[in-house]
mmCIF file of C-alpha atoms in Angstrom:
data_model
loop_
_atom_site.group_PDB
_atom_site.id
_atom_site.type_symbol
_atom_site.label_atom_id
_atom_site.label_comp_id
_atom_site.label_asym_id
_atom_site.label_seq_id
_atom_site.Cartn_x
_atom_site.Cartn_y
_atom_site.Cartn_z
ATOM 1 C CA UNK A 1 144.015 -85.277 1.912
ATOM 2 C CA UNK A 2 140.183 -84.714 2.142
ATOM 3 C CA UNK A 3 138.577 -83.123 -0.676
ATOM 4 C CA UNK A 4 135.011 -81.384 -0.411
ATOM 5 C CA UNK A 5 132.334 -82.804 -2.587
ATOM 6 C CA UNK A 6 130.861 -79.863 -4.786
ATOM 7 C CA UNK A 7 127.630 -78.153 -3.658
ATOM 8 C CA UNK A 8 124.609 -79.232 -5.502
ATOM 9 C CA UNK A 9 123.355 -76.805 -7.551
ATOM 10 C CA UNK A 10 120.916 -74.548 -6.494
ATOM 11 C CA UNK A 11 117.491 -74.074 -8.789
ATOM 12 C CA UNK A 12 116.371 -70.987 -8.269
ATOM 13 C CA UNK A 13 112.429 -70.893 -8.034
ATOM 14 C CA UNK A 14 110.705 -70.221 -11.330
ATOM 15 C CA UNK A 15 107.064 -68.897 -11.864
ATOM 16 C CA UNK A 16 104.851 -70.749 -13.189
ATOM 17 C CA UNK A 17 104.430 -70.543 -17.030
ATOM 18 C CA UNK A 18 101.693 -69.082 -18.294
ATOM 19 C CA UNK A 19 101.157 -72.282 -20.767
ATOM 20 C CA UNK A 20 101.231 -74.188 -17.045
ATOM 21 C CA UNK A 21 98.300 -71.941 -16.328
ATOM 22 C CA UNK A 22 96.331 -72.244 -19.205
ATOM 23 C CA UNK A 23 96.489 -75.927 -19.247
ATOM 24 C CA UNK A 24 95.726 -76.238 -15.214
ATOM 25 C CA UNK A 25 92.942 -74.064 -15.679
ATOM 26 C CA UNK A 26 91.425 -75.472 -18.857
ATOM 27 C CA UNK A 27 91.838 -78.720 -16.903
ATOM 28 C CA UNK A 28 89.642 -77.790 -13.952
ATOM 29 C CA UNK A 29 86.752 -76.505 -15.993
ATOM 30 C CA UNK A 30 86.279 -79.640 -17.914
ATOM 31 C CA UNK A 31 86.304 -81.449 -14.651
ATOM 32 C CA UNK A 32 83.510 -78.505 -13.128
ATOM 33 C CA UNK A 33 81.459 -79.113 -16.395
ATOM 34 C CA UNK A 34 81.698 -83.127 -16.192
ATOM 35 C CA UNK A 35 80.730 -82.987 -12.732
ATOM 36 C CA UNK A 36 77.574 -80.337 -13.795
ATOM 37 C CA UNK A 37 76.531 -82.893 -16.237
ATOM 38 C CA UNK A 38 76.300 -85.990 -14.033
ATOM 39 C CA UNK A 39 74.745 -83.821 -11.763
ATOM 40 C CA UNK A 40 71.907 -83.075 -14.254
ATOM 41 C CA UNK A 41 71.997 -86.707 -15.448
ATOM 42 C CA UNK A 42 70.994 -87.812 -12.088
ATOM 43 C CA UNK A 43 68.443 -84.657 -11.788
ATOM 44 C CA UNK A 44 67.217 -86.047 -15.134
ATOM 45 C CA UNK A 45 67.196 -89.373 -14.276
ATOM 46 C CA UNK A 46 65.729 -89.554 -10.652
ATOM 47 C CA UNK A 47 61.989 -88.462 -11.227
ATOM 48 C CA UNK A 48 62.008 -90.446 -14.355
ATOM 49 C CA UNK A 49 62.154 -94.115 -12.530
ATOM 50 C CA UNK A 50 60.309 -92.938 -9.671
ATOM 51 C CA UNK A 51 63.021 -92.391 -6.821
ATOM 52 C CA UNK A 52 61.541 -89.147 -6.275
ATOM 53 C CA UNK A 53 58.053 -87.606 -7.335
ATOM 54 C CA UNK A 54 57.944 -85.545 -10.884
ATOM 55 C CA UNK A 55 55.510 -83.019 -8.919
ATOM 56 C CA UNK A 56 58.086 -82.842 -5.860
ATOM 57 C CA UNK A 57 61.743 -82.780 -8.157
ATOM 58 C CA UNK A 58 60.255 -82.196 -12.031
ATOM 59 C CA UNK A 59 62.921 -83.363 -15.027
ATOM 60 C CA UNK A 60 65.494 -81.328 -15.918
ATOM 61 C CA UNK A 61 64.347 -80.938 -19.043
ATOM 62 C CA UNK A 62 61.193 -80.186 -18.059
ATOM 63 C CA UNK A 63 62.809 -77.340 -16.007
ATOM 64 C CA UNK A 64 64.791 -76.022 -19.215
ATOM 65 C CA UNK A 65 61.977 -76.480 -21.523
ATOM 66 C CA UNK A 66 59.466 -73.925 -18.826
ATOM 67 C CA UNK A 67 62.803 -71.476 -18.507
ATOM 68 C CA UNK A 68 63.241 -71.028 -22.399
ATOM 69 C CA UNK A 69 59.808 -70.251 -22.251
ATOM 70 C CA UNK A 70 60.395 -67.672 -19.694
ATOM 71 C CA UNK A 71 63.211 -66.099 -21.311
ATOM 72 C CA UNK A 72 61.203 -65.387 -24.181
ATOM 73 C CA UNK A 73 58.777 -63.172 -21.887
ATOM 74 C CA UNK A 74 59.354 -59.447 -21.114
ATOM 75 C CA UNK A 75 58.464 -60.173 -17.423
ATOM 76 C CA UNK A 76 60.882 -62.639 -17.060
ATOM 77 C CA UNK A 77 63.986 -59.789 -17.679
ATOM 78 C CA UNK A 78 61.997 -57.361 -16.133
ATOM 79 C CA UNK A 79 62.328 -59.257 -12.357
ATOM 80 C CA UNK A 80 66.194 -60.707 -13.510
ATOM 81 C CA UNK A 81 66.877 -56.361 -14.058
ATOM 82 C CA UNK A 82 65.159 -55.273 -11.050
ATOM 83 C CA UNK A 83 67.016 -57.822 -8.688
ATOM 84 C CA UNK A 84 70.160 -56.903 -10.342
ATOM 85 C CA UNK A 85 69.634 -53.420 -10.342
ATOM 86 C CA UNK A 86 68.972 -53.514 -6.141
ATOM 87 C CA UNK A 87 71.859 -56.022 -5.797
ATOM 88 C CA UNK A 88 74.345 -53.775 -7.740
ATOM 89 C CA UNK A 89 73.161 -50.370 -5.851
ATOM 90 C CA UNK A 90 73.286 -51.367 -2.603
ATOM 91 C CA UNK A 91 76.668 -53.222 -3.168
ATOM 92 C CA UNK A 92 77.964 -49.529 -4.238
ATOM 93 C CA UNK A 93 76.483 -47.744 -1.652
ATOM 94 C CA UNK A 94 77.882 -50.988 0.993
ATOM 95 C CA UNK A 95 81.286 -50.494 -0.415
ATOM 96 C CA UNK A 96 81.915 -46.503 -0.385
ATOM 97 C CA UNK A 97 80.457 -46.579 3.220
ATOM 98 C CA UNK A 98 82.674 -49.675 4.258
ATOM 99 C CA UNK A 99 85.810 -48.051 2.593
ATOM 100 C CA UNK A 100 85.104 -44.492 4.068
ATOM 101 C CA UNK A 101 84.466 -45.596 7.637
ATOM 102 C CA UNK A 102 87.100 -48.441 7.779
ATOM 103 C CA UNK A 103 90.111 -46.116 6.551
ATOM 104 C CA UNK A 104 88.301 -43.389 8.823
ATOM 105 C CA UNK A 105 88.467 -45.427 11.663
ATOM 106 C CA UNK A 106 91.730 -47.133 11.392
ATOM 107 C CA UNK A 107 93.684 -44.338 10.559
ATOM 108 C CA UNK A 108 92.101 -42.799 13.677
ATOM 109 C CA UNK A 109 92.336 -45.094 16.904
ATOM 110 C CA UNK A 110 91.257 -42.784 19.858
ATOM 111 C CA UNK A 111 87.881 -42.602 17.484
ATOM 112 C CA UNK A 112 88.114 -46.300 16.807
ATOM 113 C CA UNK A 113 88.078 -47.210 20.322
ATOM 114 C CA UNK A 114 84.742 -45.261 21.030
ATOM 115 C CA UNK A 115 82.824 -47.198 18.127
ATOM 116 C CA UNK A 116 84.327 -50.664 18.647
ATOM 117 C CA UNK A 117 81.550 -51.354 21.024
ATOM 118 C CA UNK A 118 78.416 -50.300 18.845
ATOM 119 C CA UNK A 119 80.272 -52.055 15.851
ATOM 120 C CA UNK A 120 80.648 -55.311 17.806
ATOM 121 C CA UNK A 121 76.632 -54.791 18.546
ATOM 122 C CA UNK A 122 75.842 -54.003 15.063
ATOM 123 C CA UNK A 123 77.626 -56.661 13.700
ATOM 124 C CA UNK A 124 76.463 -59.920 14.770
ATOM 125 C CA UNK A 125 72.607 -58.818 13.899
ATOM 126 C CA UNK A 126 71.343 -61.122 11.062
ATOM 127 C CA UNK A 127 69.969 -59.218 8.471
ATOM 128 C CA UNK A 128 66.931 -60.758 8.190
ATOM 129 C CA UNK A 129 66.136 -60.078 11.219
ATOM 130 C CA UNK A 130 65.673 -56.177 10.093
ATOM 131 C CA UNK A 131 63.223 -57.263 7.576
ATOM 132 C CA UNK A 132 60.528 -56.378 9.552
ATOM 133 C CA UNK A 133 62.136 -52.897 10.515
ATOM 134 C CA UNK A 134 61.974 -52.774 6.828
ATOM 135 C CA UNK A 135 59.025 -53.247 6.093
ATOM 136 C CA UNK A 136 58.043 -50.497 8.589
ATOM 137 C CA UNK A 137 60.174 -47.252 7.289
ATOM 138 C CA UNK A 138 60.519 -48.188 3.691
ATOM 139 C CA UNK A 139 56.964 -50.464 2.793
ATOM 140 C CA UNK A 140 58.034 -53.352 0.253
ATOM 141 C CA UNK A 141 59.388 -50.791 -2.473
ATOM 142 C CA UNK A 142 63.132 -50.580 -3.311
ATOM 143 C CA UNK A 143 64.201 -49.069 -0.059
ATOM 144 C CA UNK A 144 63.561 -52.116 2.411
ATOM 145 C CA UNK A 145 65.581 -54.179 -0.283
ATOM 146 C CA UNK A 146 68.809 -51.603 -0.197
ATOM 147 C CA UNK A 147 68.605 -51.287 3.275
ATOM 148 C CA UNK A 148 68.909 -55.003 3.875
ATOM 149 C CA UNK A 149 71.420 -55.157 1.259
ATOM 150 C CA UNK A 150 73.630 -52.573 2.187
ATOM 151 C CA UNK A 151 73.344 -53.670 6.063
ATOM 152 C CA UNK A 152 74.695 -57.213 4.857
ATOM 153 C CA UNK A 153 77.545 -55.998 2.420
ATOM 154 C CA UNK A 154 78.670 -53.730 5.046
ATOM 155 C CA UNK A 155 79.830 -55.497 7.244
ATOM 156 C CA UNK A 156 82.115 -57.886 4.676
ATOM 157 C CA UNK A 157 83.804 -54.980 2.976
ATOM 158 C CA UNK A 158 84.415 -53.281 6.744
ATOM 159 C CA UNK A 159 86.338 -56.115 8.482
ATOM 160 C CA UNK A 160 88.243 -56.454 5.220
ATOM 161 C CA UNK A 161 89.296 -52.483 5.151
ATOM 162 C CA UNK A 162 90.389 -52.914 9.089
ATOM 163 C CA UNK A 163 92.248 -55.566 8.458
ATOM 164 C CA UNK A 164 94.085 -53.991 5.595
ATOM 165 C CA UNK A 165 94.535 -50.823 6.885
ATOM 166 C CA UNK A 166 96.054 -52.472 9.674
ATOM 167 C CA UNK A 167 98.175 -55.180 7.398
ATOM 168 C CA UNK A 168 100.335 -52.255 5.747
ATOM 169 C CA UNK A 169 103.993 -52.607 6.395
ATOM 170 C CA UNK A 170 105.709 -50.321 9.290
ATOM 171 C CA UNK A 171 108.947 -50.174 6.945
ATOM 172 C CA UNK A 172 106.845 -48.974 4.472
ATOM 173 C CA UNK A 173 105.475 -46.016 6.453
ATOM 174 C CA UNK A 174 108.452 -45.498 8.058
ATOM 175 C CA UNK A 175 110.086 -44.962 4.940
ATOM 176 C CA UNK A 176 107.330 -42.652 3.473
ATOM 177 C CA UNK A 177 107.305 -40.628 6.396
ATOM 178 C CA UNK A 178 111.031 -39.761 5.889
ATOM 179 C CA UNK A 179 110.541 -38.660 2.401
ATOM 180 C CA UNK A 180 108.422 -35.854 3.990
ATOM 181 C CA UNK A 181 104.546 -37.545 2.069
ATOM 182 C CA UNK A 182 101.941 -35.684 3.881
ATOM 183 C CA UNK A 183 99.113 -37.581 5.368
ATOM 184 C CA UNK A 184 97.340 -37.833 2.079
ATOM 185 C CA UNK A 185 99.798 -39.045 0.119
ATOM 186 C CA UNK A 186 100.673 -41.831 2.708
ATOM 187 C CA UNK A 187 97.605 -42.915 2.024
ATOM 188 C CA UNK A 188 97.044 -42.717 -1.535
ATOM 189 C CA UNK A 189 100.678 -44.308 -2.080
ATOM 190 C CA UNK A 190 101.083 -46.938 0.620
ATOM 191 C CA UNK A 191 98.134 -47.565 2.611
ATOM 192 C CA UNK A 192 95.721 -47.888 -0.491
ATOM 193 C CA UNK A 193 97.540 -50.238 -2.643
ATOM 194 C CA UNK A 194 98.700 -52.834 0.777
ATOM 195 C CA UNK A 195 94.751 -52.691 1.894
ATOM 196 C CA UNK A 196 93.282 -52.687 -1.861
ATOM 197 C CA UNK A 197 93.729 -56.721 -1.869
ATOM 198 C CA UNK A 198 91.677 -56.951 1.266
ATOM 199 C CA UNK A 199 88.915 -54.400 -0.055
ATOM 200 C CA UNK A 200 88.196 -56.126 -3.193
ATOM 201 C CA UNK A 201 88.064 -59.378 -0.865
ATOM 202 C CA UNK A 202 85.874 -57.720 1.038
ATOM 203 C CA UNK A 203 83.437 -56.895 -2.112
ATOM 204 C CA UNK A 204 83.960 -60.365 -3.084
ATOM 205 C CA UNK A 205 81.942 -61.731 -0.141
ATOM 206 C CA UNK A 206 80.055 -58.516 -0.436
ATOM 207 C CA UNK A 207 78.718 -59.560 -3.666
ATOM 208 C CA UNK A 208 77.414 -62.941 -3.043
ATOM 209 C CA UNK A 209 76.074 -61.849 0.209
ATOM 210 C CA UNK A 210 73.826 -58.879 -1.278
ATOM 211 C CA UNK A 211 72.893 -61.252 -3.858
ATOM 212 C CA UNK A 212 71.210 -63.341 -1.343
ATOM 213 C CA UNK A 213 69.724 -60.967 0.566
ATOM 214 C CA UNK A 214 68.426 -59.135 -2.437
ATOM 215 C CA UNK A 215 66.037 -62.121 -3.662
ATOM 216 C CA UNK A 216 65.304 -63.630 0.420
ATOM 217 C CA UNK A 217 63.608 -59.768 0.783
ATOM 218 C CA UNK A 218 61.934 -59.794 -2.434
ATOM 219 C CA UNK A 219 60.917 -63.603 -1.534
ATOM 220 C CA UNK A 220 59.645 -62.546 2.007
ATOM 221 C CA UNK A 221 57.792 -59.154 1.446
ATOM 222 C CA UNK A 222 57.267 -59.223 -2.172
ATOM 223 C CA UNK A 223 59.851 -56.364 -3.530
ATOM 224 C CA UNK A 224 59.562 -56.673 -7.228
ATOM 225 C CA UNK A 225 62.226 -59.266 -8.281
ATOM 226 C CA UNK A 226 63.014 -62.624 -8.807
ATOM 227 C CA UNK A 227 62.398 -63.571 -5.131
ATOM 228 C CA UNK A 228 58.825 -62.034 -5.742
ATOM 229 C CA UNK A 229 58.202 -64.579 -9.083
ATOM 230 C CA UNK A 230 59.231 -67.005 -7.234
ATOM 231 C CA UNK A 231 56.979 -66.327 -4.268
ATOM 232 C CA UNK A 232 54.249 -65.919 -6.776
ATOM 233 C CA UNK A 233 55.268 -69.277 -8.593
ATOM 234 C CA UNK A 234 55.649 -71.481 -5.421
ATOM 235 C CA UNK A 235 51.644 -70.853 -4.964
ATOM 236 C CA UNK A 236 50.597 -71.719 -8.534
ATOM 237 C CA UNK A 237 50.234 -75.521 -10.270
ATOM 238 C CA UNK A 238 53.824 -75.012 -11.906
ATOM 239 C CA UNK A 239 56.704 -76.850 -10.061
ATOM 240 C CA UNK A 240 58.931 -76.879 -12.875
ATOM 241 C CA UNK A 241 58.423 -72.871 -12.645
ATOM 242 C CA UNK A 242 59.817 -72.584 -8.985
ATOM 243 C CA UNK A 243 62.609 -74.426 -10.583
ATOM 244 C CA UNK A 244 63.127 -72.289 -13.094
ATOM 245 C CA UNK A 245 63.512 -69.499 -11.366
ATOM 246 C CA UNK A 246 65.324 -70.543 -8.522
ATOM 247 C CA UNK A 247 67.803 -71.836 -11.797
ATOM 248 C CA UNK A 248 67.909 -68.347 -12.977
ATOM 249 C CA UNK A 249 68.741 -66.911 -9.401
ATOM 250 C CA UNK A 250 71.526 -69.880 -9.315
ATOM 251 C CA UNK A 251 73.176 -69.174 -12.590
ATOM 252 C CA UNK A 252 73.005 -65.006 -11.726
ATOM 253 C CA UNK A 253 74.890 -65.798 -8.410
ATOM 254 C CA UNK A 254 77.683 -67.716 -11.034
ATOM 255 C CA UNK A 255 78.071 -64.420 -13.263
ATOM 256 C CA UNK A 256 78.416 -62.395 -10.383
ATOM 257 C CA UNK A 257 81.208 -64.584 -9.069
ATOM 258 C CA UNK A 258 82.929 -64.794 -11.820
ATOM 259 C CA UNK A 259 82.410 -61.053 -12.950
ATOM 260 C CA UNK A 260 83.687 -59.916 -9.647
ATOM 261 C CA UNK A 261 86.476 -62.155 -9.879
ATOM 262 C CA UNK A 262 87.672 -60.889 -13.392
ATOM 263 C CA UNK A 263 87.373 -57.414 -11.684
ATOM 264 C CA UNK A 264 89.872 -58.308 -9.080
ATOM 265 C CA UNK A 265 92.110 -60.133 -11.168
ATOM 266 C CA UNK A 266 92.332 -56.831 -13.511
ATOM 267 C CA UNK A 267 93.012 -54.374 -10.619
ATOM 268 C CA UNK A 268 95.520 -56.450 -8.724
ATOM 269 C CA UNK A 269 96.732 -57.508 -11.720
ATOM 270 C CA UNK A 270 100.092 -56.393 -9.906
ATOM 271 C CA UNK A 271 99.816 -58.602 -7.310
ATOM 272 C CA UNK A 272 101.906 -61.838 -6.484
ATOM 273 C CA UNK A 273 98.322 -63.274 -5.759
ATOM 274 C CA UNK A 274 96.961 -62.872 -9.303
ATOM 275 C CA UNK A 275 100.321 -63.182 -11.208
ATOM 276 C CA UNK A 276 100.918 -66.385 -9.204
ATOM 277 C CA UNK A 277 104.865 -66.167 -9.385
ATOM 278 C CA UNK A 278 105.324 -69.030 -6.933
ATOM 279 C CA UNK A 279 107.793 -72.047 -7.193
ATOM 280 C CA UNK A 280 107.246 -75.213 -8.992
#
């Protein structure tokens, strides 16, 4: 008489600990800052024994001691605030269009259909390429910088809200439509929190993308900022300067990453995404 061999037990999957987390995270960023410091090492290190010119590629530390200097000069903050300040405006005013239009839009499809051809238009039109339209309504104040910025971000946050408007499950709706929710509440209970994950994706890229635009307009046209300092830099006797700036501009784009990412770690704190309950 045959007998059966037991079944091997089955593991069921297990999240992964926060301890696990800690320690894979605290892991990476002493690999990030190892790799930052050979990369000033060699930065240090190059126009020293000559493989590149000083004037061309100055010292780091020639770099950090002419941005400590900077930092202790009003101007200095002033064009770090008024970069910020046109980066962090237009990303509102990007956003509250993108999220308007986009749920406008997909929730309506006859209406969708009639703009999918200007959007398609629209959308493939580098930015830049407005600066001179710029440049003609608004001068080189504020205004050519938010339009620019706002045109960019736009179009990031948009495609995200389409995409997860249009993500949300049927079974979902279905279901919600049975308990009688009106329209509004169908949206504020279901739609919102399945398409939040790709709207804060959407500011994400956004973010980085205004940044960028913010200090190329102040760099081409002069729009107060750091662009503009660095514009006005790049013509005097100071390379280290340029560096310095562009080293300020580099670090800003870092806090903005990471502050954005805190942001959508806290509000989808929820999520499977952020909580990372997968198997190990």
């Amino acid at each position: 008489m045959q007998t059966e061999s037991p079944a091997a037990p089955v593991t069921a999957p297990a999240a992964v600990t926060g301890a696990a987390r800690r320690e894979r995270a605290g892991s990476n960023a002493v690999r990030g800052a190892v790799g930052a410091l050979i990369a000033l090492a060699v930065w240090e290190i190059a126009p020293r024994i000559g493989l590149v010119s000083s004037t061309d590629l100055p010292p780091v530390s020639t770099v950090l001691r002419v941005l400590v200097r900077e930092a202790g000069t009003s101007a200095y903050w002033t064009a770090i605030g008024e970069t910020v300040y046109a980066w962090l405006l237009g990303l509102l005013i990007a956003t509250a269009l993108a999220i308007v239009l986009g749920f406008s839009l997909a929730l309506l499809p006859a209406v969708r259909a009639f703009t999918t051809s200007t959007v398609e238009f629209l959308r493939p039109i580098p930015s830049v390429a407005l600066i001179p339209l710029a440049v003609i309504v608004y001068g080189t104040g504020l205004g050519s910088t938010l339009l620019l910025v706002v045109y960019a971000a736009f179009w990031q946050i948009y495609v995200q809200v389409l995409a997860g408007v249009a993500d949300v499950d049927p079974v979902a709706e279905e279901t919600a439509r049975s308990f009688r929710f009106s329209r509004w509440a169908r949206i504020r209970h279901v739609t919102w929190p399945s398409a939040l994950p790709y709207v804060l994706t959407g500011v994400r890229l956004g973010a980085a993308v205004a940044l960028i635009l913010a200090v190329t307009v102040e760099l081409v046209i002069g729009a107060p900022g750091l662009g503009a300092e660095i514009a006005v830099a790049r013509s005097g006797t100071e390379p280290a300067l340029v560096y310095a700036l562009v080293l300020t501009t580099g670090v800003l784009g870092v806090l903005v990453n990471v502050g954005v990412r805190a942001g959508e770690r806290r509000l989808l704190r929820w999520h499977a995404s952020v909580r990372r309950e997968v198997p190990v």
